[in-house]
PDB file of C-alpha atoms and ligand atoms in Angstrom:
ATOM      1  CA  MET A   1       0.000   0.000   0.000  1.00 41.00           C
ATOM      2  CA  CYS A   2       1.152   3.506  -0.723  1.00 50.00           C
ATOM      3  CA  ASP A   3       0.383   4.538   2.870  1.00 47.00           C
ATOM      4  CA  ASP A   4       3.831   3.482   3.899  1.00 41.00           C
ATOM      5  CA  VAL A   5       5.793   5.297   1.277  1.00 44.00           C
ATOM      6  CA  LEU A   6       6.441   8.420   3.311  1.00 48.00           C
ATOM      7  CA  MET A   7       6.924   6.564   6.524  1.00 40.00           C
ATOM      8  CA  PHE A   8       9.901   4.697   5.150  1.00 41.00           C
ATOM      9  CA  ALA A   9      12.327   6.361   2.788  1.00 45.00           C
ATOM     10  CA  PHE A  10      12.477   4.307  -0.376  1.00 52.00           C
ATOM     11  CA  PRO A  11      15.691   5.313  -2.109  1.00 61.00           C
ATOM     12  CA  GLY A  12      14.415   4.263  -5.528  1.00 64.00           C
ATOM     13  CA  LEU A  13      11.326   6.489  -5.496  1.00 63.00           C
ATOM     14  CA  PRO A  14      11.196   9.874  -7.171  1.00 71.00           C
ATOM     15  CA  GLU A  15      10.940  13.047  -5.090  1.00 79.00           C
ATOM     16  CA  PRO A  16       7.447  14.153  -4.173  1.00 85.00           C
ATOM     17  CA  ARG A  17       6.140  17.331  -5.766  1.00 89.00           C
ATOM     18  CA  LEU A  18       3.593  19.900  -4.658  1.00 91.00           C
ATOM     19  CA  VAL A  19       0.248  19.406  -6.351  1.00 93.00           C
ATOM     20  CA  LEU A  20      -0.854  22.553  -8.178  1.00 94.00           C
ATOM     21  CA  ALA A  21      -4.273  24.111  -7.711  1.00 92.00           C
ATOM     22  CA  GLY A  22      -6.752  22.626 -10.177  1.00 94.00           C
ATOM     23  CA  GLU A  23      -4.986  19.320 -10.769  1.00 94.00           C
ATOM     24  CA  TYR A  24      -7.354  17.470  -8.474  1.00 94.00           C
ATOM     25  CA  PRO A  25     -10.370  19.760  -8.052  1.00 94.00           C
ATOM     26  CA  LEU A  26     -12.343  17.449  -5.740  1.00 95.00           C
ATOM     27  CA  TRP A  27      -9.431  17.079  -3.375  1.00 96.00           C
ATOM     28  CA  ASP A  28      -8.693  20.831  -3.556  1.00 95.00           C
ATOM     29  CA  GLU A  29     -12.217  21.612  -2.479  1.00 96.00           C
ATOM     30  CA  ALA A  30     -12.143  19.021   0.277  1.00 97.00           C
ATOM     31  CA  LEU A  31      -8.782  20.199   1.548  1.00 98.00           C
ATOM     32  CA  ALA A  32     -10.040  23.782   1.773  1.00 98.00           C
ATOM     33  CA  ALA A  33     -12.822  22.566   4.073  1.00 98.00           C
ATOM     34  CA  VAL A  34     -10.457  20.489   6.206  1.00 98.00           C
ATOM     35  CA  ASN A  35      -8.058  23.439   6.439  1.00 98.00           C
ATOM     36  CA  ARG A  36     -10.927  25.533   7.812  1.00 97.00           C
ATOM     37  CA  ASP A  37     -11.346  22.964  10.571  1.00 98.00           C
ATOM     38  CA  LEU A  38      -7.610  22.971  11.179  1.00 98.00           C
ATOM     39  CA  ALA A  39      -7.487  26.767  11.416  1.00 97.00           C
ATOM     40  CA  VAL A  40     -10.109  26.898  14.161  1.00 96.00           C
ATOM     41  CA  THR A  41      -8.738  23.948  16.142  1.00 96.00           C
ATOM     42  CA  VAL A  42      -4.960  24.361  15.786  1.00 96.00           C
ATOM     43  CA  PRO A  43      -4.530  28.008  14.761  1.00 96.00           C
ATOM     44  CA  GLU A  44      -0.725  27.844  14.922  1.00 95.00           C
ATOM     45  CA  GLN A  45      -0.589  25.073  12.309  1.00 96.00           C
ATOM     46  CA  ARG A  46      -0.082  26.206   8.714  1.00 96.00           C
ATOM     47  CA  PRO A  47      -2.577  24.908   6.146  1.00 97.00           C
ATOM     48  CA  LEU A  48      -2.153  21.397   4.809  1.00 97.00           C
ATOM     49  CA  ARG A  49      -1.202  20.811   1.193  1.00 96.00           C
ATOM     50  CA  LEU A  50      -1.369  18.033  -1.337  1.00 96.00           C
ATOM     51  CA  ILE A  51       1.863  16.423  -2.414  1.00 93.00           C
ATOM     52  CA  ALA A  52       2.250  13.780  -5.082  1.00 91.00           C
ATOM     53  CA  TYR A  53       4.735  11.049  -5.679  1.00 84.00           C
ATOM     54  CA  PRO A  54       5.148  10.852  -9.435  1.00 80.00           C
ATOM     55  CA  GLU A  55       4.487   7.659 -11.279  1.00 76.00           C
ATOM     56  CA  SER A  56       7.293   5.142 -11.022  1.00 72.00           C
ATOM     57  CA  GLU A  57       7.892   1.674 -12.412  1.00 73.00           C
ATOM     58  CA  ASP A  58       5.125  -0.147 -10.635  1.00 72.00           C
ATOM     59  CA  LEU A  59       3.183   2.660  -8.980  1.00 73.00           C
ATOM     60  CA  ASP A  60       0.771   5.233 -10.345  1.00 79.00           C
ATOM     61  CA  GLU A  61       1.094   8.765  -9.089  1.00 85.00           C
ATOM     62  CA  HIS A  62      -0.283   8.941  -5.594  1.00 87.00           C
ATOM     63  CA  VAL A  63      -1.269  11.939  -3.580  1.00 93.00           C
ATOM     64  CA  HIS A  64      -0.911  12.560   0.146  1.00 94.00           C
ATOM     65  CA  VAL A  65      -2.164  15.212   2.528  1.00 95.00           C
ATOM     66  CA  ALA A  66       0.943  16.805   3.975  1.00 95.00           C
ATOM     67  CA  LEU A  67       2.056  19.572   6.283  1.00 94.00           C
ATOM     68  CA  SER A  68       3.446  22.696   4.634  1.00 89.00           C
ATOM     69  CA  THR A  69       6.882  21.146   5.235  1.00 88.00           C
ATOM     70  CA  GLY A  70       5.989  18.084   3.154  1.00 87.00           C
ATOM     71  CA  GLU A  71       5.718  15.816   6.186  1.00 89.00           C
ATOM     72  CA  ALA A  72       2.938  13.250   5.721  1.00 89.00           C
ATOM     73  CA  HIS A  73       1.930  10.085   7.519  1.00 86.00           C
ATOM     74  CA  ASP A  74      -0.565   7.444   6.595  1.00 78.00           C
ATOM     75  CA  SER A  75      -2.284   9.909   4.325  1.00 82.00           C
ATOM     76  CA  CYS A  76      -2.558   8.441   0.851  1.00 85.00           C
ATOM     77  CA  LEU A  77      -5.703   9.483  -1.033  1.00 91.00           C
ATOM     78  CA  ILE A  78      -7.908   7.098  -2.950  1.00 84.00           C
ATOM     79  CA  PRO A  79      -9.593   8.695  -5.978  1.00 86.00           C
ATOM     80  CA  ALA A  80     -13.012  10.088  -5.070  1.00 88.00           C
ATOM     81  CA  GLU A  81     -16.124  10.197  -7.204  1.00 90.00           C
ATOM     82  CA  SER A  82     -17.978  12.900  -5.332  1.00 92.00           C
ATOM     83  CA  VAL A  83     -17.299  15.891  -3.112  1.00 93.00           C
ATOM     84  CA  ALA A  84     -18.677  13.960  -0.148  1.00 95.00           C
ATOM     85  CA  GLU A  85     -16.338  11.055  -0.759  1.00 95.00           C
ATOM     86  CA  ALA A  86     -13.418  13.418  -1.223  1.00 97.00           C
ATOM     87  CA  LEU A  87     -14.193  15.216   2.027  1.00 97.00           C
ATOM     88  CA  VAL A  88     -14.137  12.004   4.037  1.00 97.00           C
ATOM     89  CA  ALA A  89     -10.965  10.797   2.302  1.00 96.00           C
ATOM     90  CA  VAL A  90      -9.102  14.082   2.728  1.00 97.00           C
ATOM     91  CA  ALA A  91     -10.232  14.462   6.344  1.00 98.00           C
ATOM     92  CA  ASP A  92      -9.059  10.929   7.046  1.00 96.00           C
ATOM     93  CA  ALA A  93      -5.688  11.559   5.427  1.00 96.00           C
ATOM     94  CA  ALA A  94      -5.309  14.906   7.206  1.00 97.00           C
ATOM     95  CA  GLN A  95      -6.049  13.146  10.463  1.00 97.00           C
ATOM     96  CA  GLY A  96      -3.316  10.600   9.738  1.00 95.00           C
ATOM     97  CA  THR A  97      -0.717  13.276   9.146  1.00 95.00           C
ATOM     98  CA  LEU A  98      -1.770  15.588  11.967  1.00 96.00           C
ATOM     99  CA  THR A  99      -2.212  12.939  14.631  1.00 95.00           C
ATOM    100  CA  GLU A 100       1.299  11.709  13.979  1.00 94.00           C
ATOM    101  CA  HIS A 101       2.745  15.218  13.842  1.00 95.00           C
ATOM    102  CA  LEU A 102       0.962  16.627  16.890  1.00 95.00           C
ATOM    103  CA  TRP A 103       1.184  13.434  18.933  1.00 95.00           C
ATOM    104  CA  ARG A 104      -2.440  13.730  19.916  1.00 96.00           C
ATOM    105  CA  ALA A 105      -5.867  13.041  18.513  1.00 96.00           C
ATOM    106  CA  TRP A 106      -7.170  15.579  16.008  1.00 97.00           C
ATOM    107  CA  PRO A 107      -9.795  16.900  15.901  1.00 97.00           C
ATOM    108  CA  LEU A 108     -11.358  16.478  19.329  1.00 96.00           C
ATOM    109  CA  CYS A 109     -14.977  16.352  20.383  1.00 96.00           C
ATOM    110  CA  THR A 110     -14.971  19.098  22.972  1.00 93.00           C
ATOM    111  CA  LEU A 111     -17.979  17.520  24.684  1.00 93.00           C
ATOM    112  CA  HIS A 112     -16.308  14.166  25.287  1.00 95.00           C
ATOM    113  CA  ASP A 113     -12.621  14.905  24.861  1.00 94.00           C
ATOM    114  CA  LEU A 114     -12.464  12.122  22.275  1.00 95.00           C
ATOM    115  CA  GLY A 115     -10.966  12.046  18.812  1.00 97.00           C
ATOM    116  CA  LEU A 116     -13.525  12.586  16.047  1.00 98.00           C
ATOM    117  CA  HIS A 117     -13.701  10.328  13.006  1.00 98.00           C
ATOM    118  CA  PRO A 118     -14.569  11.388   9.468  1.00 98.00           C
ATOM    119  CA  ARG A 119     -17.481   9.463   8.059  1.00 97.00           C
ATOM    120  CA  GLU A 120     -20.504   9.975   5.897  1.00 96.00           C
ATOM    121  CA  VAL A 121     -23.644  10.088   8.050  1.00 96.00           C
ATOM    122  CA  ASP A 122     -26.987  10.396   6.248  1.00 95.00           C
ATOM    123  CA  GLY A 123     -25.127  11.421   3.117  1.00 93.00           C
ATOM    124  CA  ARG A 124     -23.266  14.197   4.875  1.00 96.00           C
ATOM    125  CA  PRO A 125     -19.492  14.105   5.376  1.00 98.00           C
ATOM    126  CA  SER A 126     -19.209  14.538   9.116  1.00 98.00           C
ATOM    127  CA  TRP A 127     -16.959  14.472  12.134  1.00 98.00           C
ATOM    128  CA  TRP A 128     -18.362  11.612  14.175  1.00 98.00           C
ATOM    129  CA  CYS A 129     -17.785  10.979  17.891  1.00 97.00           C
ATOM    130  CA  ALA A 130     -18.163   7.602  19.577  1.00 96.00           C
ATOM    131  CA  GLY A 131     -19.877   9.279  22.538  1.00 94.00           C
ATOM    132  CA  GLY A 132     -19.476   8.845  26.253  1.00 90.00           C
ATOM    133  CA  SER A 133     -19.289   5.535  28.096  1.00 86.00           C
ATOM    134  CA  ARG A 134     -22.377   6.254  30.203  1.00 87.00           C
ATOM    135  CA  ARG A 135     -25.834   5.286  29.086  1.00 87.00           C
ATOM    136  CA  GLY A 136     -27.688   8.090  27.428  1.00 88.00           C
ATOM    137  CA  ASP A 137     -24.504   9.503  25.994  1.00 91.00           C
ATOM    138  CA  PRO A 138     -24.560   7.984  22.508  1.00 94.00           C
ATOM    139  CA  ALA A 139     -22.383   8.390  19.469  1.00 96.00           C
ATOM    140  CA  HIS A 140     -23.109  11.612  17.648  1.00 97.00           C
ATOM    141  CA  VAL A 141     -22.104  13.848  14.771  1.00 97.00           C
ATOM    142  CA  ARG A 142     -20.166  16.824  16.117  1.00 97.00           C
ATOM    143  CA  ALA A 143     -20.208  18.890  12.912  1.00 97.00           C
ATOM    144  CA  ALA A 144     -20.033  18.590   9.166  1.00 98.00           C
ATOM    145  CA  ILE A 145     -16.472  18.392   7.884  1.00 98.00           C
ATOM    146  CA  GLY A 146     -15.364  21.973   7.302  1.00 98.00           C
ATOM    147  CA  GLU A 147     -17.766  23.369   9.874  1.00 97.00           C
ATOM    148  CA  LEU A 148     -16.037  22.860  13.200  1.00 97.00           C
ATOM    149  CA  GLY A 149     -15.700  26.637  13.317  1.00 95.00           C
ATOM    150  CA  THR A 150     -19.458  27.065  13.538  1.00 93.00           C
ATOM    151  CA  LEU A 151     -19.637  25.228  16.868  1.00 87.00           C
ATOM    152  CA  GLN A 152     -20.083  27.200  19.990  1.00 67.00           C
ATOM    153  CA  ARG A 153     -17.091  27.250  22.236  1.00 64.00           C
ATOM    154  CA  PRO A 154     -17.511  25.232  25.410  1.00 55.00           C
ATOM    155  CA  VAL A 155     -19.060  27.424  28.044  1.00 56.00           C
ATOM    156  CA  ARG A 156     -16.638  28.202  30.801  1.00 59.00           C
ATOM    157  CA  PRO A 157     -17.846  30.142  33.798  1.00 61.00           C
ATOM    158  CA  HIS A 158     -16.297  33.561  33.969  1.00 63.00           C
ATOM    159  CA  ARG A 159     -14.360  33.749  37.144  1.00 58.00           C
ATOM    160  CA  LYS A 160     -14.453  37.066  38.773  1.00 56.00           C
ATOM    161  CA  ARG A 161     -11.103  38.244  39.832  1.00 55.00           C
ATOM    162  CA  PRO A 162     -11.541  40.412  42.860  1.00 54.00           C
ATOM    163  CA  GLU A 163      -7.979  41.649  42.577  1.00 53.00           C
ATOM    164  CA  ASN A 164      -8.895  43.351  39.312  1.00 50.00           C
ATOM    165  CA  ARG A 165     -11.647  45.409  40.818  1.00 50.00           C
ATOM    166  CA  GLY A 166     -11.145  49.070  40.839  1.00 50.00           C
ATOM    167  CA  LEU A 167      -8.366  49.020  38.301  1.00 48.00           C
ATOM    168  CA  ARG A 168     -10.366  50.801  35.649  1.00 47.00           C
TER     169      ARG A 168
HETATM  170 ZN1  LIG B   1     -18.613  13.627  21.491  1.00 66.14          ZN
END
């Protein structure tokens, strides 16, 4: 499987190249959505990009979702037939690269503190959470892929700081 190509350096393989805008329109569109989710969850992380390993003797060109540095893990894309399919595939690949790079689950369900999984639910590409372990806390869709930014922030009680009183 091509998943392993970037994880082990194969001396015989050609250098990867940056994929140009428009070469893979479905993946471009999907990556833009996933980058929106990245920007709201890990603001310090630069947007992800597509890189391709050119065709070689026994392999077709294959595309990975990579960091801006070219680093990619377990992120090979399988050709998609629809935007929905592309969104799930790109989100999955982005998750592979980011989880390995950040050394933590990405993205998180802020309700359960669990890693979300990309999957199509009722025809909608979604970030799905396995839910809590207690009864009555079932699996749920946290947000559509690309729409994590529309979620409300977890409510945290504002602590009054008495020491700040009277400073204005
Ligand atoms: Zn959850």
